[in-house]
Amino acid sequence: MAATGWPGCAKSLKGVILDMCGVLYDSGEGDGVAIHGSVEAVKKLKASDLQLRFCTNETQASRETFVAKLQRLGFDISVSEVFSPAPAAVAVLKDRCLRPHLLVYDGLLPEFDSVDKTNPNCVVIGDATENFSYQNLNEAFRVLIGLEKPVLFSLGQGRYYKETDGLKLDVGVYMKALEYACDLKAEVIGKPSPTFFQSVLSDMGLQPHEALMIGDDLVNDVGGAQHCGMKGVQVRTGKYRPSDEKHPTVTADGTVDNLAQAVDMILNQRH
């Protein structure tokens, strides 16, 4: 019988999904910095028989810009391997004939060029950083409160993330403010949405039990993956906090020091 725990489960794996910020690199000034050993770890996964995809809630740049940054940091990565919330949101908007009011980072706007934004009938918020001013939040609130059936999409629901100069508030904080003000529930596009994880699995042609998620966010990366039937491993880099290992509702299948250690453990099990 196949081992089901970590790292024994690695023997039967067919695919690995990696979070990006806090696992591959820490964002910050310029391109940010690669986390020690992560460039080599990605190379090892690519050289193995495992399928590899990258799954991020990054909403501060288009996928092309974001991938180019990672390539400059030394990562072997292409746009087709990266799943992020904005393209998924565009597909939902078009499918439901919705016209968004956008409260997002300026660098993300090109992702929505193909979407009609006149006379908005929904709001999309992402990690807008400095654009989360009172004026901009109030404008989004007014759009929502003026609709008979208000629809709010949030590109992820993170609480905070880590940059090289410290922790930063994430989109989930502002999502909650608009939910509270408008007495509604946002639709989350991105991790931990099961639909988002399923789209990655479908692209690999795998069942949940055949894939492993590695991330620094216990709730959205690990918990989200586990909720879909995948194994989830947390790295002690990025936004990891020691208290994560005593979390009341989410327990990682494994906790490792960094991506390099996780990949070595996976590949050792397969030899």
Tab-separated table of C-alpha atoms in Angstrom:
chain	number	residue	atom	x	y	z
A	1	MET	CA	0.000	0.000	0.000
A	2	ALA	CA	1.280	3.473	-0.920
A	3	ALA	CA	2.404	5.716	1.947
A	4	THR	CA	-0.063	8.534	2.519
A	5	GLY	CA	1.873	10.747	4.942
A	6	TRP	CA	4.679	13.221	4.248
A	7	PRO	CA	7.216	12.603	2.818
A	8	GLY	CA	6.226	9.021	1.944
A	9	CYS	CA	3.389	10.280	-0.252
A	10	ALA	CA	6.044	11.689	-2.636
A	11	LYS	CA	6.501	8.194	-4.101
A	12	SER	CA	3.074	8.328	-5.761
A	13	LEU	CA	3.112	12.002	-6.769
A	14	LYS	CA	2.779	13.051	-10.397
A	15	GLY	CA	2.799	16.815	-9.981
A	16	VAL	CA	3.963	19.651	-7.726
A	17	ILE	CA	2.397	23.104	-7.427
A	18	LEU	CA	4.530	25.897	-5.992
A	19	ASP	CA	3.449	29.173	-4.483
A	20	MET	CA	5.808	31.935	-5.579
A	21	CYS	CA	6.214	34.931	-3.259
A	22	GLY	CA	7.679	33.679	0.035
A	23	VAL	CA	8.626	30.307	-1.482
A	24	LEU	CA	10.717	31.167	-4.539
A	25	TYR	CA	11.606	34.743	-3.594
A	26	ASP	CA	10.834	37.660	-1.277
A	27	SER	CA	9.434	40.689	-3.098
A	28	GLY	CA	10.779	44.170	-2.431
A	29	GLU	CA	12.916	46.838	-4.072
A	30	GLY	CA	13.618	46.114	-7.738
A	31	ASP	CA	13.030	42.446	-8.504
A	32	GLY	CA	13.231	41.315	-4.867
A	33	VAL	CA	15.562	38.483	-3.849
A	34	ALA	CA	15.540	34.740	-4.548
A	35	ILE	CA	15.254	32.632	-1.378
A	36	HIS	CA	18.420	30.581	-0.809
A	37	GLY	CA	18.373	27.313	-2.756
A	38	SER	CA	15.069	27.943	-4.537
A	39	VAL	CA	16.458	28.513	-8.064
A	40	GLU	CA	18.290	25.175	-7.874
A	41	ALA	CA	15.217	23.467	-6.371
A	42	VAL	CA	13.077	24.492	-9.364
A	43	LYS	CA	15.793	23.167	-11.722
A	44	LYS	CA	15.733	19.815	-9.892
A	45	LEU	CA	11.938	19.560	-10.188
A	46	LYS	CA	12.102	20.405	-13.890
A	47	ALA	CA	14.709	17.669	-14.412
A	48	SER	CA	12.511	15.092	-12.626
A	49	ASP	CA	9.518	13.169	-13.992
A	50	LEU	CA	7.109	15.372	-12.027
A	51	GLN	CA	4.876	17.978	-13.639
A	52	LEU	CA	5.398	21.477	-12.238
A	53	ARG	CA	3.079	24.486	-12.075
A	54	PHE	CA	3.257	27.791	-10.219
A	55	CYS	CA	0.177	29.097	-8.458
A	56	THR	CA	0.194	32.662	-7.147
A	57	ASN	CA	-2.160	35.311	-5.827
A	58	GLU	CA	0.241	37.945	-7.189
A	59	THR	CA	-1.777	40.907	-8.460
A	60	GLN	CA	0.820	43.670	-8.693
A	61	ALA	CA	1.845	42.914	-12.277
A	62	SER	CA	0.699	41.118	-15.405
A	63	ARG	CA	1.876	37.514	-15.715
A	64	GLU	CA	4.352	38.480	-18.451
A	65	THR	CA	5.979	41.183	-16.286
A	66	PHE	CA	5.990	38.947	-13.232
A	67	VAL	CA	7.549	35.972	-15.044
A	68	ALA	CA	10.221	38.209	-16.630
A	69	LYS	CA	11.183	39.337	-13.105
A	70	LEU	CA	11.559	35.740	-11.927
A	71	GLN	CA	13.620	34.872	-14.991
A	72	ARG	CA	15.974	37.758	-14.101
A	73	LEU	CA	16.299	36.243	-10.611
A	74	GLY	CA	17.493	33.021	-12.291
A	75	PHE	CA	14.318	30.888	-12.338
A	76	ASP	CA	13.483	28.526	-15.204
A	77	ILE	CA	9.827	29.500	-15.599
A	78	SER	CA	7.425	30.367	-18.432
A	79	VAL	CA	4.082	32.203	-18.533
A	80	SER	CA	2.132	29.043	-19.475
A	81	GLU	CA	3.177	27.399	-16.186
A	82	VAL	CA	1.895	30.254	-14.013
A	83	PHE	CA	-1.671	30.499	-12.689
A	84	SER	CA	-2.703	33.861	-11.240
A	85	PRO	CA	-6.066	35.432	-10.348
A	86	ALA	CA	-6.356	38.183	-12.992
A	87	PRO	CA	-6.718	35.971	-16.114
A	88	ALA	CA	-9.177	33.780	-14.183
A	89	ALA	CA	-11.156	36.905	-13.205
A	90	VAL	CA	-11.284	38.109	-16.822
A	91	ALA	CA	-12.753	34.741	-17.866
A	92	VAL	CA	-15.438	34.972	-15.137
A	93	LEU	CA	-16.337	38.577	-16.042
A	94	LYS	CA	-16.782	37.698	-19.717
A	95	ASP	CA	-18.724	34.522	-18.950
A	96	ARG	CA	-21.176	36.436	-16.734
A	97	CYS	CA	-21.312	39.606	-18.873
A	98	LEU	CA	-20.060	41.736	-15.978
A	99	ARG	CA	-18.418	45.148	-16.333
A	100	PRO	CA	-15.967	45.790	-13.499
A	101	HIS	CA	-14.985	48.820	-11.521
A	102	LEU	CA	-11.306	48.033	-10.860
A	103	LEU	CA	-9.504	48.737	-7.610
A	104	VAL	CA	-6.180	47.118	-8.461
A	105	TYR	CA	-2.477	47.903	-8.757
A	106	ASP	CA	-1.715	50.056	-11.832
A	107	GLY	CA	0.607	47.356	-13.212
A	108	LEU	CA	-2.299	44.885	-13.349
A	109	LEU	CA	-4.623	47.055	-15.478
A	110	PRO	CA	-3.365	45.678	-18.853
A	111	GLU	CA	-4.727	42.222	-17.873
A	112	PHE	CA	-8.244	43.746	-18.063
A	113	ASP	CA	-7.830	45.548	-21.425
A	114	SER	CA	-10.214	43.131	-23.163
A	115	VAL	CA	-13.031	43.706	-20.650
A	116	ASP	CA	-15.801	46.334	-20.999
A	117	LYS	CA	-15.584	48.678	-17.992
A	118	THR	CA	-18.300	51.209	-18.920
A	119	ASN	CA	-21.192	51.636	-16.455
A	120	PRO	CA	-19.791	49.034	-14.004
A	121	ASN	CA	-22.056	46.406	-12.464
A	122	CYS	CA	-19.462	44.778	-10.167
A	123	VAL	CA	-16.197	45.585	-8.369
A	124	VAL	CA	-12.870	43.747	-8.649
A	125	ILE	CA	-10.222	44.364	-5.979
A	126	GLY	CA	-6.646	43.119	-5.940
A	127	ASP	CA	-3.547	43.973	-3.939
A	128	ALA	CA	-3.683	47.665	-4.876
A	129	THR	CA	-1.071	48.799	-2.275
A	130	GLU	CA	-0.908	52.629	-2.413
A	131	ASN	CA	-4.150	52.724	-4.444
A	132	PHE	CA	-6.036	51.600	-1.316
A	133	SER	CA	-6.728	55.224	-0.368
A	134	TYR	CA	-9.895	56.306	1.428
A	135	GLN	CA	-11.077	57.968	-1.783
A	136	ASN	CA	-10.585	54.840	-3.906
A	137	LEU	CA	-12.145	52.495	-1.351
A	138	ASN	CA	-15.105	54.839	-0.979
A	139	GLU	CA	-15.552	54.933	-4.762
A	140	ALA	CA	-15.649	51.109	-4.873
A	141	PHE	CA	-18.117	51.147	-1.967
A	142	ARG	CA	-20.398	53.596	-3.827
A	143	VAL	CA	-20.431	51.414	-6.943
A	144	LEU	CA	-21.408	48.358	-4.882
A	145	ILE	CA	-23.997	50.050	-2.681
A	146	GLY	CA	-25.655	51.525	-5.771
A	147	LEU	CA	-26.271	48.121	-7.354
A	148	GLU	CA	-29.466	46.139	-6.842
A	149	LYS	CA	-27.402	42.925	-6.649
A	150	PRO	CA	-23.862	43.983	-5.720
A	151	VAL	CA	-21.056	41.639	-6.804
A	152	LEU	CA	-17.558	41.939	-5.332
A	153	PHE	CA	-14.636	39.874	-6.650
A	154	SER	CA	-11.445	39.669	-4.608
A	155	LEU	CA	-8.225	38.488	-6.268
A	156	GLY	CA	-7.154	36.302	-3.344
A	157	GLN	CA	-7.999	36.934	0.299
A	158	GLY	CA	-4.601	37.089	2.002
A	159	ARG	CA	-4.208	38.981	5.283
A	160	TYR	CA	-0.596	40.000	4.796
A	161	TYR	CA	2.553	39.050	2.914
A	162	LYS	CA	6.278	39.567	3.380
A	163	GLU	CA	8.528	41.924	1.454
A	164	THR	CA	12.237	42.432	2.058
A	165	ASP	CA	11.478	45.374	4.403
A	166	GLY	CA	8.774	43.595	6.437
A	167	LEU	CA	5.137	42.456	6.425
A	168	LYS	CA	2.514	44.270	4.287
A	169	LEU	CA	-1.283	44.271	4.491
A	170	ASP	CA	-2.878	42.208	1.705
A	171	VAL	CA	-6.139	42.454	-0.241
A	172	GLY	CA	-8.206	40.371	2.222
A	173	VAL	CA	-8.207	43.220	4.750
A	174	TYR	CA	-9.837	45.596	2.256
A	175	MET	CA	-12.150	42.859	0.964
A	176	LYS	CA	-13.488	42.480	4.519
A	177	ALA	CA	-14.036	46.248	4.804
A	178	LEU	CA	-16.187	46.310	1.647
A	179	GLU	CA	-18.028	43.128	2.704
A	180	TYR	CA	-18.870	44.761	6.048
A	181	ALA	CA	-19.887	48.107	4.545
A	182	CYS	CA	-22.126	46.552	1.870
A	183	ASP	CA	-23.334	43.536	3.890
A	184	LEU	CA	-22.251	41.069	1.209
A	185	LYS	CA	-19.876	38.150	0.694
A	186	ALA	CA	-17.078	38.538	-1.841
A	187	GLU	CA	-16.345	35.896	-4.465
A	188	VAL	CA	-12.675	34.994	-4.133
A	189	ILE	CA	-10.743	34.309	-7.330
A	190	GLY	CA	-7.351	32.747	-6.631
A	191	LYS	CA	-6.156	30.717	-3.655
A	192	PRO	CA	-7.848	29.228	-1.615
A	193	SER	CA	-10.745	28.952	-4.101
A	194	PRO	CA	-11.309	25.276	-5.062
A	195	THR	CA	-12.107	26.389	-8.635
A	196	PHE	CA	-8.681	28.014	-8.908
A	197	PHE	CA	-6.812	24.938	-7.652
A	198	GLN	CA	-8.932	22.706	-9.893
A	199	SER	CA	-7.955	24.739	-12.967
A	200	VAL	CA	-4.272	24.004	-12.198
A	201	LEU	CA	-4.957	20.287	-11.691
A	202	SER	CA	-6.955	20.161	-14.953
A	203	ASP	CA	-4.067	21.766	-16.823
A	204	MET	CA	-1.772	19.002	-15.540
A	205	GLY	CA	-4.391	16.317	-16.186
A	206	LEU	CA	-4.081	15.101	-12.591
A	207	GLN	CA	-6.368	14.073	-9.752
A	208	PRO	CA	-5.946	15.929	-6.416
A	209	HIS	CA	-4.271	12.975	-4.653
A	210	GLU	CA	-1.576	12.956	-7.357
A	211	ALA	CA	-0.420	16.514	-6.600
A	212	LEU	CA	1.324	18.365	-3.774
A	213	MET	CA	1.139	22.083	-2.954
A	214	ILE	CA	4.115	23.845	-1.339
A	215	GLY	CA	3.495	27.303	0.107
A	216	ASP	CA	4.294	29.758	2.908
A	217	ASP	CA	0.645	30.656	3.632
A	218	LEU	CA	-0.828	27.987	5.907
A	219	VAL	CA	-4.490	28.850	5.321
A	220	ASN	CA	-4.601	29.847	1.640
A	221	ASP	CA	-1.841	27.617	0.198
A	222	VAL	CA	-1.812	24.545	2.438
A	223	GLY	CA	-5.401	24.628	3.713
A	224	GLY	CA	-6.786	25.493	0.279
A	225	ALA	CA	-4.921	22.587	-1.320
A	226	GLN	CA	-5.974	20.142	1.396
A	227	HIS	CA	-9.596	21.218	0.979
A	228	CYS	CA	-9.336	20.081	-2.660
A	229	GLY	CA	-7.853	16.703	-1.715
A	230	MET	CA	-4.185	17.530	-2.279
A	231	LYS	CA	-1.347	17.262	0.216
A	232	GLY	CA	-0.032	20.608	1.479
A	233	VAL	CA	3.473	21.345	2.791
A	234	GLN	CA	4.472	24.640	4.426
A	235	VAL	CA	7.911	26.242	4.155
A	236	ARG	CA	9.414	28.221	7.036
A	237	THR	CA	10.167	31.152	4.696
A	238	GLY	CA	8.135	34.141	3.536
A	239	LYS	CA	5.159	34.899	5.771
A	240	TYR	CA	5.531	31.715	7.864
A	241	ARG	CA	5.030	32.316	11.610
A	242	PRO	CA	5.956	29.752	14.322
A	243	SER	CA	2.319	29.911	15.514
A	244	ASP	CA	1.275	28.322	12.168
A	245	GLU	CA	2.467	24.968	13.521
A	246	LYS	CA	-0.171	25.181	16.274
A	247	HIS	CA	-3.008	26.521	14.104
A	248	PRO	CA	-6.472	25.539	15.404
A	249	THR	CA	-7.990	24.459	12.064
A	250	VAL	CA	-5.209	23.826	9.500
A	251	THR	CA	-2.375	21.335	9.977
A	252	ALA	CA	0.194	21.053	7.191
A	253	ASP	CA	1.030	17.532	5.999
A	254	GLY	CA	4.641	18.555	6.493
A	255	THR	CA	6.670	21.617	7.495
A	256	VAL	CA	10.128	22.186	6.006
A	257	ASP	CA	12.787	24.865	6.349
A	258	ASN	CA	12.603	25.953	2.708
A	259	LEU	CA	11.754	24.838	-0.827
A	260	ALA	CA	15.211	23.294	-1.332
A	261	GLN	CA	14.662	20.949	1.620
A	262	ALA	CA	11.147	20.030	0.430
A	263	VAL	CA	12.366	19.179	-3.088
A	264	ASP	CA	15.265	17.074	-1.767
A	265	MET	CA	12.850	15.125	0.451
A	266	ILE	CA	10.463	14.545	-2.478
A	267	LEU	CA	13.175	13.380	-4.859
A	268	ASN	CA	14.866	11.164	-2.236
A	269	GLN	CA	11.573	9.312	-1.753
A	270	ARG	CA	11.349	8.637	-5.505
A	271	HIS	CA	14.775	7.046	-5.921
